[in-house]
């Protein structure tokens, strides 16, 4: 190190945040660090030309006159604004954003030299209160929304600050740094001066700059189209990277009624071919976003969409559906006395007549249309449809509404008015949506199993598809806005053509986004207005507002992007109330709710319709079956807590829904089952059988001989001594007491398998299967993994959940048997001989690991 040349030592200094410690290790290093050239170029190389002077002034103890001269002569940027802030800070004459000592660490002679040299660069340096360049720039920004005759800071003043006095925020900590793009939006002619002072316009500022250009002025309602056009064209001429994106264009279109000047300027740019896209395609894509969002019900949105459709008519089928909805949902048309005439008057100006059968179906299957009678009357009066055609339409609508989770009210009204739909819905639901193990993805395809969703009973608040679609590239805040807010079960109610609205029951506008395009340069269309996005920018943290990603669910109008109405009835809840709990319809919907982990609907399936009924009673609950656990085991998903809670409350055991739908005793157990202790032969056939309190059991398990000897337990030793009796001779002579003795002995020997024990037995078998699959997977991956380390394999969510909850079920069963048979009740072993795994068995005795020493 002592033989290194001075140039190498300088390079080492440049890489250190604080070289002080290194300079104290050697006299040679210490002498090099005192060189003014080394000190000046340390700041230039470490922080760059723009920030070098700011950081150097904060290290006042190493600043000298020569260091200041070398910094200025070597190109360190010095603006009049920097000199003014430094003088104010040193003499404490004004409060700025700097809260540290900064220039106050410098000695008075050195700082006096800095003032002399820096002030010599400019003809004048005002030092009074509110006379610095930063103050004039901030006032210019505040007055940007005022008419020109009311502004105190003129364009020429700001131009001189940038051009003559080299104004630029000298630190990234300066709040004015993030406000600089606003000035470029207000006056694009400042861009050449700002770039000459070292400012670089990042493309991330692009949308924000154009939003401020088209912003509606509260105090200036005059015609601003010419000013907007001049600013857009000037900025485009000065920087070719600055162009109007489809994102901002869609936001301007959403204010076509309230911000007419901006909308008029946008149409002029489209007619003169100055946009990089066709505005008609943007309008069509914007209208299609409202097909499944709650904002379609607001009067403001309806007026905006009609205005846009009048200026840019489209033949797109989804656009037609949206415009039909604007006619049906405005002014409560569907509840007027003369519905046919009123609806006809709404549709004629839009040019949507005549309606087709497909139009009626699309309207009735929309989540926000709940009343069907008005459209049925319109179809009879204006479309001349026969009774059979109306019947076919109602059947198609009812079947499609099963997949739209918020259409419970529509189904209720349809079935009440047309009772024949009750059987039609059950038949179609069982035929189309019954799920078996063969219908699920293979167990090895983990990605398909994790993304699998049943078409019915999807959860409104947990849409996995929306989460995945919102985790993409930059610019995602401008993605289809209802992707995060829509319910996960709005269905394919608006099935226009195969490309526009495919079977995306998740309410995720994926096909719409594909139709619009997701090019990051042109931007993605959203539902937010221009003013709401500007307010969102201003409410964001000051130093990161222009650089953060904006997600649609952070927007101000999150409720308008939801895909279900305000007051709705879930289809699953309606099915539970309308159909018997032990019906194929209820069983099908319960299976879908279990797969989709819809806690709200599961709680409804496992409660009684009558409030006075006790919740613990499971007679009015939709039965839980072992098939539900096997389906979740295939998908690797954790069962909902409601399933285990239902078992704990005494739910009857069934292998599948066929066991109780056929009204036959449950099917016999498969060959692979738990070990059952052989019951001892009854000694007295005259003693009646009494049901135990452990739970009801309809099937007596036949005695089965085990290959291994049963465990010995102290509880198995029978005692023939009558409790609380001292004289056995008296007992033997008393016939009545003899019957009591025999009944007590019989109750202790009798083993009746309860529902809880059957659940534990079969879930134990299922757990053993999961453990076996886990071991096979681990062996397979360990063979393919490199030999240098052992690979950690994670268990599935179903495996981990079953391990924990099965232990609780066993403890609950043991407590119940102790209450029935006494504290000496034996613990049953629910594992079979073929399980081959002792990891999850409950042991009553602790293994003695201490080494025994024999003497």
Short mmCIF file of C-alpha atoms in Angstrom, two decimals, residues 248-664:
data_model
loop_
_atom_site.label_atom_id
_atom_site.label_comp_id
_atom_site.label_asym_id
_atom_site.label_seq_id
_atom_site.Cartn_x
_atom_site.Cartn_y
_atom_site.Cartn_z
CA UNK A 248 -54.27 10.36 -20.84
CA UNK A 249 -56.54 10.39 -23.89
CA UNK A 250 -59.00 8.05 -22.14
CA UNK A 251 -58.91 10.24 -19.03
CA UNK A 252 -59.71 13.29 -21.12
CA UNK A 253 -62.60 11.44 -22.76
CA UNK A 254 -64.03 10.69 -19.32
CA UNK A 255 -64.31 14.49 -18.86
CA UNK A 256 -65.78 15.20 -22.26
CA UNK A 257 -68.82 16.86 -20.66
CA UNK A 258 -67.11 18.83 -17.91
CA UNK A 259 -63.81 19.74 -19.62
CA UNK A 260 -64.94 20.62 -23.10
CA UNK A 261 -61.82 22.61 -24.04
CA UNK A 262 -59.53 19.66 -23.41
CA UNK A 263 -61.85 17.26 -25.24
CA UNK A 264 -62.10 19.62 -28.21
CA UNK A 265 -58.31 19.93 -28.40
CA UNK A 266 -58.00 16.16 -28.29
CA UNK A 267 -60.37 15.74 -31.23
CA UNK A 268 -58.41 18.34 -33.21
CA UNK A 269 -55.19 16.44 -32.60
CA UNK A 270 -56.92 13.30 -33.82
CA UNK A 271 -58.24 14.94 -37.00
CA UNK A 272 -54.81 16.38 -37.83
CA UNK A 273 -53.18 12.94 -37.33
CA UNK A 274 -50.88 14.25 -34.59
CA UNK A 275 -51.68 11.34 -32.27
CA UNK A 276 -49.88 8.04 -32.42
CA UNK A 277 -53.17 6.14 -32.30
CA UNK A 278 -56.71 6.35 -33.56
CA UNK A 279 -58.96 8.08 -31.04
CA UNK A 280 -62.00 6.04 -32.13
CA UNK A 281 -60.32 2.80 -30.98
CA UNK A 282 -59.54 4.40 -27.63
CA UNK A 283 -63.16 5.45 -27.18
CA UNK A 284 -64.41 1.98 -28.13
CA UNK A 285 -62.01 0.36 -25.69
CA UNK A 286 -63.02 2.80 -22.96
CA UNK A 287 -66.72 2.10 -23.42
CA UNK A 288 -66.17 -1.66 -23.25
CA UNK A 289 -64.63 -1.34 -19.78
CA UNK A 290 -68.02 -0.40 -18.31
CA UNK A 291 -69.79 -3.60 -19.29
CA UNK A 292 -69.27 -5.15 -15.84
CA UNK A 293 -68.55 -2.25 -13.50
CA UNK A 294 -70.85 -0.49 -11.06
CA UNK A 295 -70.10 2.93 -12.53
CA UNK A 296 -72.42 2.09 -15.44
CA UNK A 297 -75.31 2.83 -13.06
CA UNK A 298 -74.26 6.45 -12.36
CA UNK A 299 -75.92 9.25 -14.29
CA UNK A 300 -72.60 11.02 -14.94
CA UNK A 301 -71.05 7.96 -16.57
CA UNK A 302 -74.16 7.31 -18.66
CA UNK A 303 -74.11 10.85 -20.07
CA UNK A 304 -70.38 10.67 -20.82
CA UNK A 305 -70.70 7.33 -22.62
CA UNK A 306 -73.61 8.59 -24.74
CA UNK A 307 -71.62 11.69 -25.67
CA UNK A 308 -68.61 9.61 -26.69
CA UNK A 309 -70.76 7.15 -28.63
CA UNK A 310 -72.40 10.01 -30.52
CA UNK A 311 -68.99 11.35 -31.59
CA UNK A 312 -67.40 7.96 -32.27
CA UNK A 313 -70.06 5.35 -33.15
CA UNK A 314 -68.89 1.75 -33.15
CA UNK A 315 -70.19 -1.59 -34.38
CA UNK A 316 -68.37 -3.53 -31.69
CA UNK A 317 -70.82 -5.98 -30.01
CA UNK A 318 -69.58 -5.18 -26.50
CA UNK A 319 -69.98 -1.46 -27.13
CA UNK A 320 -73.56 -2.18 -28.22
CA UNK A 321 -74.27 -4.01 -24.98
CA UNK A 322 -72.90 -1.10 -22.91
CA UNK A 323 -75.04 1.40 -24.76
CA UNK A 324 -78.11 -0.81 -24.29
CA UNK A 325 -77.35 -0.81 -20.58
CA UNK A 326 -77.14 2.99 -20.51
CA UNK A 327 -80.66 3.07 -21.93
CA UNK A 328 -82.07 0.48 -19.53
CA UNK A 329 -80.39 1.76 -16.36
CA UNK A 330 -81.01 5.50 -16.79
CA UNK A 331 -83.97 7.21 -15.12
CA UNK A 332 -85.36 3.89 -13.77
CA UNK A 333 -86.72 2.99 -17.18
CA UNK A 334 -87.46 -0.61 -16.19
CA UNK A 335 -89.90 0.44 -13.46
CA UNK A 336 -91.98 2.92 -15.47
CA UNK A 337 -95.64 2.05 -16.14
CA UNK A 338 -95.24 2.29 -19.92
CA UNK A 339 -91.90 0.52 -20.13
CA UNK A 340 -92.04 -0.43 -23.79
CA UNK A 341 -92.66 3.09 -25.02
CA UNK A 342 -90.13 4.68 -22.66
CA UNK A 343 -87.41 2.21 -23.56
CA UNK A 344 -88.09 2.68 -27.25
CA UNK A 345 -87.67 6.44 -26.90
CA UNK A 346 -84.31 5.87 -25.19
CA UNK A 347 -83.00 3.49 -27.85
CA UNK A 348 -84.04 5.39 -30.97
CA UNK A 349 -81.60 8.34 -30.58
CA UNK A 350 -78.74 5.90 -30.09
CA UNK A 351 -79.59 3.96 -33.25
CA UNK A 352 -79.80 0.62 -31.42
CA UNK A 353 -83.17 -0.51 -32.76
CA UNK A 354 -84.32 -3.12 -33.55
CA UNK A 355 -83.31 -5.35 -30.65
CA UNK A 356 -82.44 -8.99 -31.18
CA UNK A 357 -82.90 -12.05 -29.00
CA UNK A 358 -79.21 -11.93 -28.11
CA UNK A 359 -79.54 -8.32 -26.96
CA UNK A 360 -82.30 -9.26 -24.52
CA UNK A 361 -80.24 -12.11 -23.10
CA UNK A 362 -77.17 -9.91 -22.72
CA UNK A 363 -79.13 -7.24 -20.88
CA UNK A 364 -80.86 -9.65 -18.52
CA UNK A 365 -77.61 -11.43 -17.65
CA UNK A 366 -75.82 -8.22 -16.75
CA UNK A 367 -75.07 -8.05 -12.99
CA UNK A 368 -76.75 -4.63 -12.68
CA UNK A 369 -80.10 -5.52 -14.28
CA UNK A 370 -82.32 -7.22 -11.71
CA UNK A 371 -85.85 -6.83 -13.10
CA UNK A 372 -86.86 -8.89 -16.11
CA UNK A 373 -90.58 -8.25 -16.52
CA UNK A 374 -90.13 -4.93 -18.35
CA UNK A 375 -87.81 -6.41 -20.97
CA UNK A 376 -90.09 -9.42 -21.40
CA UNK A 377 -93.01 -7.08 -22.10
CA UNK A 378 -90.87 -5.11 -24.57
CA UNK A 379 -89.93 -8.35 -26.34
CA UNK A 380 -93.60 -9.28 -26.64
CA UNK A 381 -94.81 -5.86 -27.79
CA UNK A 382 -91.96 -4.58 -29.97
CA UNK A 383 -90.13 -7.75 -31.04
CA UNK A 384 -93.24 -9.92 -31.56
CA UNK A 385 -91.74 -12.96 -29.85
CA UNK A 386 -93.94 -15.95 -29.15
CA UNK A 387 -94.52 -17.54 -25.76
CA UNK A 388 -92.14 -20.39 -26.58
CA UNK A 389 -89.42 -17.93 -27.55
CA UNK A 390 -89.92 -16.03 -24.29
CA UNK A 391 -89.74 -19.29 -22.39
CA UNK A 392 -86.46 -20.23 -24.10
CA UNK A 393 -85.00 -16.80 -23.32
CA UNK A 394 -85.93 -17.06 -19.66
CA UNK A 395 -84.42 -20.53 -19.38
CA UNK A 396 -81.17 -19.38 -20.99
CA UNK A 397 -81.00 -16.33 -18.76
CA UNK A 398 -81.70 -18.35 -15.61
CA UNK A 399 -79.01 -20.92 -16.41
CA UNK A 400 -76.44 -18.21 -17.19
CA UNK A 401 -77.24 -16.39 -13.97
CA UNK A 402 -76.04 -19.41 -11.97
CA UNK A 403 -72.44 -18.43 -12.78
CA UNK A 404 -72.96 -14.75 -11.95
CA UNK A 405 -72.67 -14.67 -8.20
CA UNK A 406 -74.58 -11.43 -7.64
CA UNK A 407 -77.72 -12.44 -9.57
CA UNK A 408 -79.59 -13.94 -6.64
CA UNK A 409 -82.37 -11.35 -6.87
CA UNK A 410 -82.89 -12.02 -10.57
CA UNK A 411 -83.13 -15.77 -10.01
CA UNK A 412 -85.55 -15.26 -7.14
CA UNK A 413 -87.88 -13.16 -9.27
CA UNK A 414 -87.59 -15.53 -12.23
CA UNK A 415 -88.46 -18.61 -10.20
CA UNK A 416 -91.27 -16.84 -8.35
CA UNK A 417 -92.87 -15.75 -11.62
CA UNK A 418 -92.08 -18.96 -13.52
CA UNK A 419 -92.04 -21.98 -11.16
CA UNK A 420 -90.99 -24.39 -13.90
CA UNK A 421 -87.49 -22.87 -13.75
CA UNK A 422 -86.98 -24.44 -10.30
CA UNK A 423 -86.45 -27.91 -11.78
CA UNK A 424 -84.69 -26.56 -14.87
CA UNK A 425 -82.02 -24.86 -12.80
CA UNK A 426 -81.32 -27.96 -10.70
CA UNK A 427 -81.08 -30.19 -13.75
CA UNK A 428 -78.70 -27.86 -15.59
CA UNK A 429 -76.58 -27.19 -12.51
CA UNK A 430 -76.05 -30.90 -11.85
CA UNK A 431 -75.36 -31.73 -15.48
CA UNK A 432 -73.03 -28.84 -16.25
CA UNK A 433 -71.26 -28.09 -13.01
CA UNK A 434 -70.91 -31.37 -11.14
CA UNK A 435 -67.22 -31.81 -10.21
CA UNK A 436 -65.42 -35.10 -9.66
CA UNK A 437 -61.79 -35.97 -9.19
CA UNK A 438 -61.39 -36.69 -12.90
CA UNK A 439 -62.44 -33.13 -13.74
CA UNK A 440 -59.57 -31.59 -11.76
CA UNK A 441 -56.01 -31.04 -13.01
CA UNK A 442 -53.49 -33.78 -12.22
CA UNK A 443 -51.81 -33.65 -8.85
CA UNK A 444 -48.34 -33.21 -10.40
CA UNK A 445 -49.35 -30.01 -12.23
CA UNK A 446 -48.96 -27.67 -9.26
CA UNK A 447 -49.48 -24.49 -11.24
CA UNK A 448 -52.77 -25.68 -12.73
CA UNK A 449 -53.99 -26.88 -9.34
CA UNK A 450 -53.12 -23.57 -7.69
CA UNK A 451 -54.95 -21.52 -10.33
CA UNK A 452 -57.98 -23.79 -10.64
CA UNK A 453 -61.30 -22.18 -9.75
CA UNK A 454 -64.74 -23.69 -9.81
CA UNK A 455 -67.22 -21.77 -11.99
CA UNK A 456 -69.83 -21.35 -9.26
CA UNK A 457 -69.69 -19.66 -5.85
CA UNK A 458 -66.57 -17.60 -6.42
CA UNK A 459 -65.50 -15.19 -3.74
CA UNK A 460 -66.19 -11.51 -4.43
CA UNK A 461 -63.35 -10.21 -2.26
CA UNK A 462 -60.58 -12.62 -3.21
CA UNK A 463 -60.09 -12.74 -6.95
CA UNK A 464 -56.82 -14.52 -7.64
CA UNK A 465 -57.06 -13.71 -11.31
CA UNK A 466 -57.22 -10.00 -10.60
CA UNK A 467 -54.21 -10.25 -8.31
CA UNK A 468 -52.14 -12.02 -10.94
CA UNK A 469 -53.17 -9.60 -13.68
CA UNK A 470 -52.22 -6.63 -11.47
CA UNK A 471 -48.68 -7.90 -10.86
CA UNK A 472 -47.13 -7.08 -14.18
CA UNK A 473 -44.91 -4.52 -15.82
CA UNK A 474 -44.71 -0.80 -15.26
CA UNK A 475 -47.66 1.34 -16.05
CA UNK A 476 -49.96 -1.13 -14.41
CA UNK A 477 -51.93 1.59 -12.70
CA UNK A 478 -53.48 2.26 -16.04
CA UNK A 479 -54.59 -1.29 -16.61
CA UNK A 480 -58.22 -2.23 -16.91
CA UNK A 481 -59.52 -0.61 -13.73
CA UNK A 482 -62.11 -3.18 -12.73
CA UNK A 483 -59.55 -5.98 -12.65
CA UNK A 484 -59.03 -5.57 -8.94
CA UNK A 485 -62.43 -4.48 -7.84
CA UNK A 486 -64.68 -6.78 -9.75
CA UNK A 487 -66.15 -9.80 -8.07
CA UNK A 488 -64.71 -13.14 -8.97
CA UNK A 489 -67.97 -14.48 -10.21
CA UNK A 490 -69.58 -11.96 -12.54
CA UNK A 491 -69.56 -14.65 -15.14
CA UNK A 492 -69.74 -14.56 -18.90
CA UNK A 493 -73.14 -12.92 -18.83
CA UNK A 494 -72.24 -10.62 -21.70
CA UNK A 495 -71.18 -13.25 -24.19
CA UNK A 496 -70.98 -11.23 -27.37
CA UNK A 497 -68.57 -12.99 -29.62
CA UNK A 498 -65.91 -15.53 -28.86
CA UNK A 499 -63.14 -12.94 -28.90
CA UNK A 500 -64.72 -10.02 -27.05
CA UNK A 501 -66.25 -11.64 -24.02
CA UNK A 502 -65.08 -15.21 -23.66
CA UNK A 503 -65.92 -17.33 -20.65
CA UNK A 504 -64.13 -15.25 -18.09
CA UNK A 505 -66.32 -15.74 -15.07
CA UNK A 506 -63.83 -13.99 -12.84
CA UNK A 507 -65.03 -10.59 -13.95
CA UNK A 508 -61.48 -9.88 -15.13
CA UNK A 509 -61.42 -7.84 -18.32
CA UNK A 510 -58.55 -9.82 -19.77
CA UNK A 511 -60.05 -10.15 -23.24
CA UNK A 512 -60.83 -6.44 -23.31
CA UNK A 513 -57.23 -5.60 -22.45
CA UNK A 514 -56.06 -7.87 -25.27
CA UNK A 515 -58.40 -6.11 -27.65
CA UNK A 516 -57.14 -2.69 -26.61
CA UNK A 517 -53.51 -3.71 -26.46
CA UNK A 518 -51.09 -3.45 -23.60
CA UNK A 519 -48.16 -1.66 -25.23
CA UNK A 520 -46.28 0.11 -22.47
CA UNK A 521 -45.32 3.03 -24.72
CA UNK A 522 -48.87 3.96 -25.73
CA UNK A 523 -50.36 3.17 -22.33
CA UNK A 524 -53.34 1.13 -21.22
CA UNK A 525 -56.84 2.51 -21.03
CA UNK A 526 -58.55 3.02 -17.67
CA UNK A 527 -61.81 4.35 -16.26
CA UNK A 528 -60.40 7.17 -14.13
CA UNK A 529 -61.03 10.78 -14.99
CA UNK A 530 -58.31 13.32 -15.63
CA UNK A 531 -59.03 15.29 -12.46
CA UNK A 532 -59.00 12.20 -10.24
CA UNK A 533 -55.59 11.13 -11.52
CA UNK A 534 -54.16 14.61 -10.99
CA UNK A 535 -55.52 14.66 -7.43
CA UNK A 536 -54.01 11.25 -6.89
CA UNK A 537 -50.62 12.56 -7.98
CA UNK A 538 -50.88 15.50 -5.62
CA UNK A 539 -51.92 13.33 -2.66
CA UNK A 540 -48.97 10.97 -3.14
CA UNK A 541 -45.72 11.43 -1.16
CA UNK A 542 -43.90 14.53 -2.36
CA UNK A 543 -40.61 12.99 -3.36
CA UNK A 544 -41.92 9.88 -5.06
CA UNK A 545 -45.26 10.88 -6.55
CA UNK A 546 -43.97 10.95 -10.14
CA UNK A 547 -42.05 7.70 -9.89
CA UNK A 548 -44.39 5.30 -8.16
CA UNK A 549 -46.67 2.85 -9.91
CA UNK A 550 -50.36 3.59 -9.70
CA UNK A 551 -52.59 0.59 -9.22
CA UNK A 552 -56.23 0.80 -10.12
CA UNK A 553 -57.41 -0.13 -6.66
CA UNK A 554 -55.56 2.91 -5.22
CA UNK A 555 -57.70 5.24 -7.30
CA UNK A 556 -60.31 7.53 -5.82
CA UNK A 557 -63.30 5.73 -7.38
CA UNK A 558 -62.79 2.18 -6.20
CA UNK A 559 -66.46 1.45 -5.62
CA UNK A 560 -67.34 2.35 -9.19
CA UNK A 561 -65.01 -0.37 -10.46
CA UNK A 562 -66.71 -3.17 -8.56
CA UNK A 563 -68.51 -5.76 -10.64
CA UNK A 564 -71.59 -6.26 -8.47
CA UNK A 565 -74.41 -3.94 -7.39
CA UNK A 566 -74.69 -2.31 -4.00
CA UNK A 567 -77.60 -4.38 -2.69
CA UNK A 568 -77.41 -7.91 -4.04
CA UNK A 569 -78.17 -11.48 -3.00
CA UNK A 570 -75.48 -14.10 -3.69
CA UNK A 571 -76.69 -16.97 -5.82
CA UNK A 572 -75.34 -19.48 -3.30
CA UNK A 573 -77.41 -17.97 -0.51
CA UNK A 574 -80.54 -18.08 -2.67
CA UNK A 575 -79.91 -21.74 -3.50
CA UNK A 576 -79.59 -22.56 0.22
CA UNK A 577 -82.91 -20.84 0.96
CA UNK A 578 -84.80 -22.18 -2.07
CA UNK A 579 -83.69 -25.81 -2.35
CA UNK A 580 -83.62 -28.53 0.32
CA UNK A 581 -80.35 -28.89 2.14
CA UNK A 582 -80.09 -32.52 1.02
CA UNK A 583 -80.63 -31.87 -2.66
CA UNK A 584 -78.34 -32.22 -5.65
CA UNK A 585 -78.52 -28.45 -6.22
CA UNK A 586 -77.28 -27.58 -2.74
CA UNK A 587 -74.62 -30.30 -2.91
CA UNK A 588 -73.27 -28.95 -6.21
CA UNK A 589 -73.04 -25.38 -4.95
CA UNK A 590 -71.43 -26.50 -1.70
CA UNK A 591 -68.74 -28.36 -3.64
CA UNK A 592 -67.93 -25.24 -5.65
CA UNK A 593 -67.88 -23.07 -2.53
CA UNK A 594 -65.48 -25.50 -0.84
CA UNK A 595 -63.09 -25.47 -3.80
CA UNK A 596 -63.18 -21.67 -4.09
CA UNK A 597 -62.86 -21.24 -0.29
CA UNK A 598 -65.83 -18.86 -0.17
CA UNK A 599 -66.14 -18.38 3.58
CA UNK A 600 -69.29 -16.26 3.34
CA UNK A 601 -71.26 -18.87 1.44
CA UNK A 602 -69.85 -21.76 3.47
CA UNK A 603 -71.08 -20.10 6.63
CA UNK A 604 -74.52 -19.84 5.01
CA UNK A 605 -74.53 -23.49 3.96
CA UNK A 606 -73.68 -24.56 7.51
CA UNK A 607 -76.36 -22.49 9.25
CA UNK A 608 -80.09 -22.95 9.49
CA UNK A 609 -82.58 -20.83 7.61
CA UNK A 610 -84.68 -20.27 10.74
CA UNK A 611 -82.94 -17.93 13.21
CA UNK A 612 -84.43 -19.71 16.22
CA UNK A 613 -82.68 -22.97 15.39
CA UNK A 614 -79.49 -23.69 17.26
CA UNK A 615 -76.36 -23.41 15.15
CA UNK A 616 -74.88 -26.57 16.61
CA UNK A 617 -77.72 -28.64 15.14
CA UNK A 618 -76.51 -29.98 11.79
CA UNK A 619 -79.82 -31.43 10.59
CA UNK A 620 -80.59 -28.32 8.52
CA UNK A 621 -77.04 -27.94 7.19
CA UNK A 622 -75.82 -29.06 3.80
CA UNK A 623 -73.82 -32.21 4.64
CA UNK A 624 -70.05 -32.26 4.45
CA UNK A 625 -68.61 -35.30 2.70
CA UNK A 626 -65.23 -36.96 2.40
CA UNK A 627 -65.32 -36.08 -1.30
CA UNK A 628 -64.80 -32.43 -0.43
CA UNK A 629 -61.54 -33.25 1.32
CA UNK A 630 -60.40 -35.47 -1.54
CA UNK A 631 -61.03 -32.69 -4.06
CA UNK A 632 -59.01 -30.26 -1.96
CA UNK A 633 -56.28 -32.87 -1.55
CA UNK A 634 -55.98 -33.12 -5.34
CA UNK A 635 -55.69 -29.33 -5.65
CA UNK A 636 -53.41 -28.98 -2.62
CA UNK A 637 -55.63 -26.27 -1.07
CA UNK A 638 -56.27 -25.96 2.64
CA UNK A 639 -59.86 -26.74 3.70
CA UNK A 640 -61.85 -23.87 5.11
CA UNK A 641 -62.22 -23.75 8.87
CA UNK A 642 -65.99 -24.18 8.48
CA UNK A 643 -65.51 -27.80 7.40
CA UNK A 644 -63.61 -28.75 10.54
CA UNK A 645 -66.06 -26.80 12.66
CA UNK A 646 -68.95 -28.73 11.14
CA UNK A 647 -67.24 -32.04 11.94
CA UNK A 648 -66.63 -30.95 15.51
CA UNK A 649 -70.33 -30.15 15.88
CA UNK A 650 -71.27 -33.73 15.00
CA UNK A 651 -71.72 -33.70 11.23
CA UNK A 652 -72.78 -37.07 9.89
CA UNK A 653 -70.16 -38.91 7.88
CA UNK A 654 -70.71 -39.46 4.14
CA UNK A 655 -68.30 -40.55 1.47
CA UNK A 656 -70.02 -38.37 -1.16
CA UNK A 657 -73.34 -36.68 -1.82
CA UNK A 658 -74.72 -39.87 -3.37
CA UNK A 659 -74.91 -41.40 0.09
CA UNK A 660 -77.66 -39.06 1.28
CA UNK A 661 -79.19 -38.17 -2.10
CA UNK A 662 -80.12 -41.79 -2.76
CA UNK A 663 -81.76 -42.02 0.71
CA UNK A 664 -79.87 -45.23 1.29
#
